[in-house]
Amino acid sequence: MSAHTVPNPLPHSKGGRTHEPFWWSLFSAGGVVAAFVMPVLIFLTGLAGAFGWGAAQEAFTYDHIANLISNPLIKIFLFVCVSLPLFHCAHRIRHSLVDVGLGGIKTPLAVVSYLSAAVLTVFCAFVLLRI
Amino acid sequence: MGTPTTQRTIKLEVFRYRPEEEDEPTFQTYEVPYREDWVVLDALNHIKDTVDGTLSYRWSCRMGVCGSCGMMVNGYPKLTCAAFLRDYYPNAIRVEPLVNFPVERDLVINMDDFMRKLKAVKPWIIRKKEQPLAEGEYRQTPAELAQYKQFSMCINCMLCYSACPVVGREEGFIGPAVLALGQRYNLDSRDQGRAQRQETIFGHEGIWECTFVGECSTVCPKDVDPAGAIQMAKVQGAMEYMKTLLPWGQRS
Amino acid sequence: MKPPLNRNMGSTWWLSRGAYFLIMLRELSAVFIAAYLVFFLICLYKVGQGPEAYGAYLRFLWSPGMILFHLVALAFALLHMVTWFNATPKAVRVWRGEERVPPALMIGPNYAVWAVITAFIIWVVLK
């Protein structure tokens, strides 16, 4: 092509509708939830109890925890806190792996990522309903 | 004679590639006078005029308006007309062509692909029906202007393309400047052409490829914030997609 | 004629600059949050199994190695929080007439809401 001609419009390699906004919406919603609750969840379940700070040692006795989680509102809250961030993480990990050179297996990466998040979400619903 | 011995100098390591002579690019070091008020482009012009006339590069306005002198300066995409020698002195400055573009020769990149993408987003005001001149101009309030003004400052210098790893790996990715410019027209109250930009901006190779690295906005010499434009478009696109999932929603 | 020279960023782009590396750390937060969620899910599962299973799992969770993991995960969760909140004005622009609401004013309330939610959750769990 001569440098002075206006190039032709893009040859659209992929037409049709993209479903990327759906996954991005889950990523985004999960990112919001993770930003607001993940630090305190990690702090409480992984550190406060372990070090027995304040009332934390007692709070993690079986009776207290089982009683707490049996509350339907808390179950819903926990389900949201786990499921949405799982899809957030799946999306982010999928895209970062492509960003560091795994673009050749884009589709398998997407399938494995979202499928893992979906399976863990179902597992989450199952364990919460069992308590 | 001529140059006083106290004249300070600075070294420029310049990327050279002459496809008819060499297969691999090389670096050529030039020593140029160091002046407080010189920019890298001044140094390149000095080389071209007095040392080595074979050096090829693009430039025009020398004042950050034309957008043609973008190069990698010590690995960062910069307008060389705005990269002062004093910010690097006394160290050598490495000057390379913008990355993520094919190199034609020396510091000159090929921008055909960028131009194709730019054209695809239709960066002009589109009306469903042009009104005759006699009916006057399309009017706009200052508040409506403010909605898109920042995104209209783009000078097509392509620095953002050189800062974006997604541009580097996805040949089809429309890229930061063009997506921001598309949004500039979509946000313009006088424009009615959003549907015609839909596939380019909201399609497979548009905003959804972006992983929000955000360096496009950092390197932009005009504070356009393409990353912001793209994030805004994602929120908008996601909401529109969700509406199509509703039973009464319409699939476009 | 020779094809033009290709000089695209390679897959190690994120090692080439501090700002890129920070972005990759931000992305890495997802790995640690996901791993934490798996441990947390197992914990919920053990609660469902009864006091003994739960007690044994707590001893595992509170072992030195797992405490170290949670410390690192907490750091990454905070990195996610800061990068997420600070990106708010990128995604949402609010206008008062011709003036854009300053980015700092868009970011600030996130932290206030975060503090309230955090305090509330601690109160619910420890009360």
Coordinates of C-alpha atoms in Angstrom, one line a residue:
Chain A
M1 CA 0.0 0.0 0.0
S2 CA 1.2 3.4 -0.8
A3 CA 1.9 5.6 2.2
H4 CA -0.4 8.2 0.9
T5 CA -3.6 6.3 0.4
V6 CA -6.2 6.2 3.2
P7 CA -6.2 2.6 4.4
N8 CA -9.3 0.5 4.0
P9 CA -11.6 0.0 6.9
L10 CA -10.9 -2.9 9.2
P11 CA -11.6 -6.4 7.9
H12 CA -13.8 -7.5 10.8
S13 CA -12.3 -10.9 11.7
K14 CA -15.0 -11.8 14.2
G15 CA -18.6 -10.7 13.7
G16 CA -21.6 -11.3 15.9
R17 CA -22.4 -10.6 19.5
T18 CA -19.8 -10.9 22.2
H19 CA -20.7 -12.3 25.7
E20 CA -17.7 -10.7 27.3
P21 CA -19.9 -8.1 29.0
F22 CA -21.6 -10.9 30.9
W23 CA -18.3 -12.1 32.4
W24 CA -17.0 -8.6 32.9
S25 CA -20.2 -7.8 34.9
L26 CA -19.5 -10.8 37.2
F27 CA -15.9 -9.7 37.4
S28 CA -16.9 -6.2 38.3
A29 CA -19.5 -7.2 40.9
G30 CA -17.1 -9.7 42.4
G31 CA -14.4 -7.0 42.5
V32 CA -16.7 -4.7 44.5
V33 CA -17.7 -7.4 47.0
A34 CA -14.0 -8.5 47.4
A35 CA -12.8 -5.0 48.0
F36 CA -15.4 -4.4 50.7
V37 CA -15.3 -7.7 52.6
M38 CA -12.3 -9.7 51.7
P39 CA -9.8 -8.0 54.0
V40 CA -12.0 -8.4 57.1
L41 CA -12.9 -12.0 56.2
I42 CA -9.3 -13.0 55.8
F43 CA -8.4 -11.1 59.0
L44 CA -11.2 -12.7 61.0
T45 CA -11.0 -16.3 59.9
G46 CA -7.3 -16.5 59.3
L47 CA -5.7 -14.2 61.8
A48 CA -7.9 -12.9 64.6
G49 CA -9.0 -16.4 65.7
A50 CA -5.5 -17.8 65.3
F51 CA -4.0 -15.2 67.6
G52 CA -6.9 -15.2 69.9
W53 CA -7.3 -11.4 69.8
G54 CA -10.1 -10.0 71.9
A55 CA -13.2 -12.1 71.9
A56 CA -12.0 -13.9 68.8
Q57 CA -11.0 -17.2 70.4
E58 CA -14.5 -17.7 71.8
A59 CA -16.1 -16.5 68.7
F60 CA -14.7 -19.4 66.7
T61 CA -16.0 -22.1 69.0
Y62 CA -18.1 -24.6 67.0
D63 CA -21.4 -23.7 68.7
H64 CA -21.0 -20.0 68.1
I65 CA -20.0 -20.4 64.4
A66 CA -22.6 -23.0 63.6
N67 CA -25.2 -20.9 65.3
L68 CA -24.1 -17.8 63.3
I69 CA -24.1 -19.6 59.9
S70 CA -27.5 -21.2 60.5
N71 CA -29.0 -17.7 60.1
P72 CA -30.4 -17.5 56.6
L73 CA -29.3 -13.9 56.2
I74 CA -25.8 -14.8 57.0
K75 CA -26.0 -17.7 54.6
I76 CA -27.1 -15.4 51.8
F77 CA -24.3 -12.9 52.8
L78 CA -21.7 -15.7 52.7
F79 CA -22.9 -17.0 49.4
V80 CA -22.5 -13.5 47.9
C81 CA -19.1 -13.1 49.5
V82 CA -17.8 -16.3 48.0
S83 CA -19.5 -16.7 44.6
L84 CA -19.1 -13.3 43.1
P85 CA -15.4 -12.9 44.1
L86 CA -14.8 -16.4 42.7
F87 CA -16.0 -15.2 39.3
H88 CA -14.0 -12.0 39.8
C89 CA -10.8 -14.1 40.4
A90 CA -11.6 -16.5 37.5
H91 CA -11.9 -13.6 35.1
R92 CA -8.8 -11.8 36.3
I93 CA -6.6 -15.0 36.4
R94 CA -7.9 -15.9 32.9
H95 CA -6.9 -12.5 31.4
S96 CA -3.6 -12.3 33.3
L97 CA -2.5 -15.6 31.9
V98 CA -3.3 -14.4 28.4
D99 CA -1.4 -11.2 29.2
V100 CA 1.8 -13.2 30.1
G101 CA 1.8 -15.2 26.9
L102 CA -0.8 -17.9 27.1
G103 CA -2.9 -16.3 24.3
G104 CA -2.6 -19.6 22.4
I105 CA -5.0 -21.4 24.7
K106 CA -7.4 -18.6 25.3
T107 CA -10.6 -20.6 25.0
P108 CA -9.5 -23.5 27.2
L109 CA -8.4 -20.9 29.8
A110 CA -11.7 -19.2 29.8
V111 CA -13.6 -22.5 30.1
V112 CA -11.5 -23.8 32.9
S113 CA -11.6 -20.5 34.8
Y114 CA -15.3 -20.0 34.7
L115 CA -16.1 -23.6 35.1
S116 CA -14.0 -23.8 38.3
A117 CA -15.8 -20.7 39.7
A118 CA -19.2 -22.2 38.8
V119 CA -18.3 -25.6 40.4
L120 CA -17.1 -23.9 43.6
T121 CA -20.2 -21.7 43.6
V122 CA -22.4 -24.8 43.5
F123 CA -20.3 -26.4 46.3
C124 CA -20.7 -23.2 48.3
A125 CA -24.5 -23.3 48.0
F126 CA -24.4 -27.0 48.9
V127 CA -22.3 -26.6 52.1
L128 CA -24.3 -23.5 53.2
L129 CA -27.6 -25.4 52.8
R130 CA -26.3 -28.3 54.8
I131 CA -25.4 -26.3 57.9
Chain B
M1 CA 38.4 26.7 17.2
G2 CA 34.7 27.2 17.3
T3 CA 33.4 25.0 20.1
P4 CA 34.9 26.0 23.4
T5 CA 36.5 23.1 25.3
T6 CA 34.1 23.7 28.2
Q7 CA 31.2 22.7 25.9
R8 CA 29.3 19.9 27.7
T9 CA 27.9 17.0 25.6
I10 CA 25.5 14.2 26.0
K11 CA 25.4 10.8 24.3
L12 CA 22.4 9.6 22.3
E13 CA 22.1 5.9 21.5
V14 CA 19.9 5.9 18.5
F15 CA 18.1 2.9 17.0
R16 CA 19.2 2.4 13.4
Y17 CA 17.5 0.1 10.9
R18 CA 18.0 0.4 7.2
P19 CA 16.2 -2.6 5.7
E20 CA 18.1 -2.4 2.4
E21 CA 21.5 -2.6 4.1
E22 CA 21.0 -4.7 7.3
D23 CA 18.8 -7.5 8.6
E24 CA 19.1 -6.6 12.2
P25 CA 18.7 -3.2 13.9
T26 CA 21.7 -1.7 15.6
F27 CA 22.4 1.2 17.9
Q28 CA 24.5 4.1 16.9
T29 CA 25.9 6.5 19.5
Y30 CA 26.1 10.2 18.7
E31 CA 27.6 12.8 21.0
V32 CA 25.7 16.0 20.8
P33 CA 26.1 19.4 22.5
Y34 CA 24.2 19.5 25.8
R35 CA 21.9 22.5 26.2
E36 CA 19.6 23.1 29.1
D37 CA 16.7 24.0 26.8
W38 CA 17.2 21.3 24.3
V39 CA 14.8 18.4 23.9
V40 CA 15.6 15.0 22.4
L41 CA 14.1 16.2 19.1
D42 CA 16.5 19.1 19.0
A43 CA 19.4 16.7 19.5
L44 CA 18.0 14.5 16.7
N45 CA 17.7 17.5 14.4
H46 CA 21.3 18.5 15.3
I47 CA 22.5 15.0 14.3
K48 CA 20.5 15.0 11.1
D49 CA 21.7 18.5 10.1
T50 CA 25.4 18.4 11.1
V51 CA 26.5 14.8 11.9
D52 CA 24.6 12.1 10.0
G53 CA 22.0 13.0 7.3
T54 CA 21.0 9.4 6.9
L55 CA 19.0 9.3 10.1
S56 CA 15.2 9.0 9.5
Y57 CA 12.5 10.1 12.0
R58 CA 9.2 12.0 11.9
W59 CA 8.6 15.4 13.4
S60 CA 6.8 18.5 12.5
C61 CA 5.5 21.1 15.0
R62 CA 8.0 20.9 17.9
M63 CA 5.3 22.0 20.3
G64 CA 3.3 18.9 21.3
V65 CA 0.4 19.5 18.9
C66 CA 1.1 17.5 15.8
G67 CA 1.8 14.1 17.5
S68 CA 4.3 12.9 15.0
C69 CA 7.6 12.8 17.1
G70 CA 6.6 10.0 19.5
M71 CA 9.5 7.6 20.2
M72 CA 10.7 5.4 23.0
V73 CA 13.0 7.5 25.2
N74 CA 14.9 5.2 27.6
G75 CA 12.1 2.7 27.2
Y76 CA 9.2 5.1 27.8
P77 CA 6.9 6.3 25.0
K78 CA 7.4 10.1 24.8
L79 CA 6.9 13.0 22.5
T80 CA 10.6 13.8 21.8
C81 CA 9.7 17.5 21.5
A82 CA 8.7 17.4 25.2
A83 CA 11.5 15.2 26.5
F84 CA 14.2 17.5 27.8
L85 CA 17.9 16.5 27.8
R86 CA 18.3 17.9 31.2
D87 CA 16.0 15.3 32.7
Y88 CA 18.5 12.6 31.6
Y89 CA 21.9 14.4 31.7
P90 CA 24.6 13.3 32.3
N91 CA 23.5 9.8 31.4
A92 CA 23.2 8.6 27.8
I93 CA 19.7 8.7 26.3
R94 CA 18.5 5.7 24.3
V95 CA 16.1 6.6 21.5
E96 CA 14.0 3.9 19.8
P97 CA 11.0 3.8 17.6
L98 CA 7.6 3.3 19.3
V99 CA 7.1 -0.3 20.3
N100 CA 4.1 -2.4 19.2
F101 CA 4.4 -0.9 15.7
P102 CA 6.3 -2.4 12.7
V103 CA 9.5 -0.4 12.0
E104 CA 9.9 0.9 8.5
R105 CA 13.3 2.5 8.9
D106 CA 15.3 3.9 11.9
L107 CA 12.8 5.7 14.1
V108 CA 10.0 5.6 11.6
I109 CA 7.1 3.3 12.4
N110 CA 4.4 2.0 10.1
M111 CA 1.0 3.4 11.2
D112 CA -1.3 1.8 8.5
D113 CA -3.0 -0.5 11.0
F114 CA -3.6 2.4 13.4
M115 CA -5.1 4.5 10.6
R116 CA -7.4 1.6 9.6
K117 CA -8.7 1.3 13.2
L118 CA -9.0 5.1 13.5
K119 CA -11.2 5.2 10.4
A120 CA -13.2 2.2 11.5
V121 CA -14.5 4.0 14.6
K122 CA -15.8 6.8 12.5
P123 CA -14.4 9.7 14.5
W124 CA -16.7 12.4 13.1
I125 CA -20.2 13.6 14.0
I126 CA -22.8 11.4 12.4
R127 CA -26.4 12.6 12.0
K128 CA -29.3 10.5 11.0
K129 CA -30.3 13.3 8.7
E130 CA -28.0 16.2 7.9
Q131 CA -29.8 19.5 8.5
P132 CA -29.3 22.1 5.8
L133 CA -26.8 24.9 6.4
A134 CA -29.6 27.4 6.4
E135 CA -31.0 25.9 9.6
G136 CA -27.8 26.9 11.5
E137 CA -25.3 25.0 13.6
Y138 CA -25.9 22.1 16.0
R139 CA -26.0 23.8 19.3
Q140 CA -24.5 22.5 22.5
T141 CA -24.3 23.7 26.1
P142 CA -21.0 24.0 28.0
A143 CA -22.2 21.1 30.2
E144 CA -22.7 18.9 27.1
L145 CA -19.3 20.0 25.8
A146 CA -17.6 19.1 29.1
Q147 CA -18.9 15.5 28.8
Y148 CA -16.4 14.6 26.0
K149 CA -13.9 17.5 25.9
Q150 CA -11.1 15.6 27.6
F151 CA -11.4 12.8 25.1
S152 CA -11.3 15.2 22.2
M153 CA -7.8 16.4 23.0
C154 CA -6.1 13.4 21.4
I155 CA -3.4 14.2 18.8
N156 CA -3.1 10.6 17.5
C157 CA 0.5 10.4 18.7
M158 CA 0.1 6.7 19.4
L159 CA 2.2 6.8 22.6
C160 CA -0.7 4.9 24.3
Y161 CA -0.4 2.1 21.8
S162 CA 3.3 1.7 22.8
A163 CA 2.3 1.6 26.5
C164 CA -0.3 -1.1 26.1
P165 CA 0.6 -4.8 26.4
V166 CA -2.7 -5.8 24.9
V167 CA -1.9 -3.9 21.8
G168 CA 1.4 -5.8 21.7
R169 CA -0.3 -9.2 21.8
E170 CA -3.6 -8.7 20.0
E171 CA -3.3 -7.7 16.5
G172 CA -7.0 -6.9 16.2
F173 CA -7.4 -4.9 19.4
I174 CA -8.7 -1.5 18.5
G175 CA -6.5 0.1 21.1
P176 CA -6.7 3.0 23.6
A177 CA -6.7 6.2 21.5
V178 CA -9.2 5.0 18.9
L179 CA -11.6 3.6 21.6
A180 CA -11.3 6.9 23.5
L181 CA -12.0 8.9 20.3
G182 CA -15.0 6.7 19.5
Q183 CA -16.4 7.5 23.0
R184 CA -15.6 11.1 22.4
Y185 CA -18.2 11.1 19.6
N186 CA -20.6 8.8 21.4
L187 CA -20.7 11.2 24.3
D188 CA -21.2 14.2 22.0
S189 CA -24.8 15.5 22.3
R190 CA -24.7 16.4 18.6
D191 CA -23.9 12.9 17.5
Q192 CA -26.4 10.2 16.5
G193 CA -23.9 7.6 15.1
R194 CA -23.4 5.4 18.1
A195 CA -24.9 2.4 16.4
Q196 CA -22.3 2.7 13.6
R197 CA -19.5 2.5 16.2
Q198 CA -21.1 -0.3 18.1
E199 CA -19.1 -3.2 16.6
T200 CA -15.7 -1.4 16.7
I201 CA -16.0 -0.2 20.3
F202 CA -18.3 -2.8 22.0
G203 CA -17.4 -5.8 19.7
H204 CA -15.0 -8.7 20.0
E205 CA -11.9 -6.5 19.4
G206 CA -13.0 -3.4 21.3
I207 CA -13.1 -2.5 25.0
W208 CA -13.5 -6.0 26.3
E209 CA -9.9 -6.9 25.3
C210 CA -8.6 -4.2 27.7
T211 CA -7.2 -5.5 31.0
F212 CA -7.0 -2.0 32.5
V213 CA -3.2 -1.8 32.8
G214 CA -3.8 1.9 32.7
E215 CA -0.4 3.0 31.3
C216 CA -2.1 4.5 28.3
S217 CA -3.4 7.3 30.5
T218 CA 0.0 7.7 32.2
V219 CA 1.9 8.2 29.0
C220 CA -0.7 10.4 27.3
P221 CA 0.8 13.9 26.7
K222 CA -2.6 15.4 26.4
D223 CA -4.2 13.9 29.6
V224 CA -6.9 12.2 27.5
D225 CA -7.2 9.3 29.9
P226 CA -8.1 6.5 27.4
A227 CA -8.2 4.0 30.3
G228 CA -11.0 6.0 31.9
A229 CA -12.9 6.2 28.6
I230 CA -12.6 2.5 28.2
Q231 CA -13.7 1.7 31.8
M232 CA -16.7 4.0 31.4
A233 CA -17.6 2.3 28.1
K234 CA -17.3 -1.1 29.8
V235 CA -19.8 -0.1 32.5
Q236 CA -22.1 1.2 29.8
G237 CA -21.7 -1.9 27.6
A238 CA -22.2 -4.2 30.5
M239 CA -25.5 -2.5 31.6
E240 CA -26.7 -2.6 28.0
Y241 CA -25.9 -6.3 27.7
M242 CA -27.7 -7.1 31.0
K243 CA -30.8 -5.3 29.7
T244 CA -30.8 -7.7 26.7
L245 CA -31.0 -10.6 29.1
L246 CA -34.3 -9.4 30.6
P247 CA -37.4 -11.0 29.2
W248 CA -38.6 -7.7 27.8
G249 CA -35.1 -6.7 26.6
Q250 CA -34.2 -6.3 23.0
R251 CA -31.3 -8.0 21.3
S252 CA -29.7 -5.7 18.9
Chain C
M1 CA 10.6 -6.2 -0.2
K2 CA 11.3 -7.1 3.4
P3 CA 8.4 -7.1 5.8
P4 CA 8.7 -4.3 8.4
L5 CA 10.5 -5.1 11.6
N6 CA 8.3 -6.4 14.3
R7 CA 8.9 -4.9 17.7
N8 CA 5.9 -5.8 19.8
M9 CA 6.0 -6.1 23.5
G10 CA 6.7 -9.7 24.5
S11 CA 5.1 -11.7 27.3
T12 CA 7.6 -10.4 29.8
W13 CA 6.3 -6.8 29.4
W14 CA 5.3 -6.7 33.1
L15 CA 9.0 -7.1 34.2
S16 CA 10.1 -4.1 32.2
R17 CA 8.7 -1.3 34.3
G18 CA 7.7 -0.7 38.0
A19 CA 4.2 0.4 37.1
Y20 CA 3.6 -2.7 35.0
F21 CA 4.9 -4.9 37.8
L22 CA 2.4 -3.3 40.2
I23 CA -0.4 -4.1 37.8
M24 CA 0.7 -7.7 37.7
L25 CA 0.7 -7.8 41.5
R26 CA -2.8 -6.4 41.4
E27 CA -3.8 -9.3 39.0
L28 CA -2.0 -11.7 41.3
S29 CA -4.3 -10.7 44.1
A30 CA -6.9 -12.8 42.4
V31 CA -4.9 -16.0 42.9
F32 CA -4.6 -15.4 46.6
I33 CA -8.2 -14.4 47.1
A34 CA -9.3 -17.5 45.2
A35 CA -7.0 -19.7 47.3
Y36 CA -8.4 -18.1 50.5
L37 CA -11.9 -18.7 49.3
V38 CA -11.2 -22.4 48.7
F39 CA -9.8 -22.7 52.3
F40 CA -12.8 -20.8 53.5
L41 CA -15.2 -23.1 51.6
I42 CA -13.5 -26.2 53.1
C43 CA -14.0 -24.5 56.6
L44 CA -17.7 -24.1 55.9
Y45 CA -17.9 -27.7 54.8
K46 CA -16.2 -28.9 58.0
V47 CA -18.7 -26.9 60.0
G48 CA -21.4 -28.9 58.3
Q49 CA -19.6 -32.1 59.3
G50 CA -19.7 -31.4 63.0
P51 CA -17.5 -30.1 65.9
E52 CA -14.6 -32.6 65.6
A53 CA -14.0 -32.0 61.9
Y54 CA -14.3 -28.3 62.4
G55 CA -11.9 -28.3 65.4
A56 CA -9.3 -30.3 63.4
Y57 CA -9.6 -28.0 60.5
L58 CA -9.2 -24.9 62.8
R59 CA -6.0 -26.4 64.1
F60 CA -4.8 -26.7 60.5
L61 CA -6.0 -23.2 59.6
W62 CA -4.2 -21.7 62.6
S63 CA -0.9 -23.5 62.0
P64 CA 2.1 -21.2 61.3
G65 CA 2.2 -21.9 57.6
M66 CA -1.4 -21.1 57.2
I67 CA -1.1 -17.9 59.3
L68 CA 1.7 -16.8 56.9
F69 CA -0.6 -17.6 54.0
H70 CA -3.4 -15.5 55.5
L71 CA -1.0 -12.6 56.1
V72 CA 0.1 -12.6 52.5
A73 CA -3.5 -13.0 51.3
L74 CA -4.6 -10.1 53.5
A75 CA -1.9 -7.9 52.0
F76 CA -3.1 -8.9 48.5
A77 CA -6.8 -8.3 49.5
L78 CA -5.8 -4.8 50.7
L79 CA -3.9 -4.2 47.4
H80 CA -7.1 -5.2 45.5
M81 CA -9.2 -3.0 47.7
V82 CA -6.9 0.1 47.2
T83 CA -6.6 -0.4 43.4
W84 CA -10.3 -1.1 43.1
F85 CA -11.4 1.9 45.0
N86 CA -8.9 4.2 43.4
A87 CA -10.2 3.2 39.9
T88 CA -13.8 4.3 40.8
P89 CA -13.4 7.7 39.1
K90 CA -12.1 6.0 35.9
A91 CA -15.3 4.0 35.5
V92 CA -17.8 6.5 36.8
R93 CA -17.7 10.2 36.0
V94 CA -20.1 12.4 37.9
W95 CA -20.8 15.9 36.7
R96 CA -22.1 19.0 38.5
G97 CA -23.0 21.1 35.5
E98 CA -19.7 21.8 33.6
E99 CA -17.6 20.6 36.5
R100 CA -16.5 17.1 37.1
V101 CA -16.8 15.9 40.7
P102 CA -13.1 15.6 41.7
P103 CA -11.7 12.0 41.6
A104 CA -10.7 12.2 45.3
L105 CA -14.3 12.9 46.2
M106 CA -15.3 9.8 44.2
I107 CA -12.7 7.6 46.0
G108 CA -13.1 8.8 49.6
P109 CA -16.7 7.5 50.3
N110 CA -15.5 3.9 49.3
Y111 CA -13.1 3.9 52.3
A112 CA -15.8 5.2 54.6
V113 CA -18.3 2.5 53.6
W114 CA -15.5 -0.1 53.8
A115 CA -14.8 0.9 57.4
V116 CA -18.4 0.7 58.4
I117 CA -18.9 -2.7 56.7
T118 CA -15.7 -4.0 58.3
A119 CA -16.7 -2.8 61.8
F120 CA -20.1 -4.3 61.3
I121 CA -18.9 -7.7 60.3
I122 CA -16.4 -7.8 63.2
W123 CA -19.2 -6.9 65.5
V124 CA -21.6 -9.6 64.2
V125 CA -18.9 -12.3 64.5
L126 CA -17.5 -11.3 67.8
K127 CA -20.6 -10.2 69.7

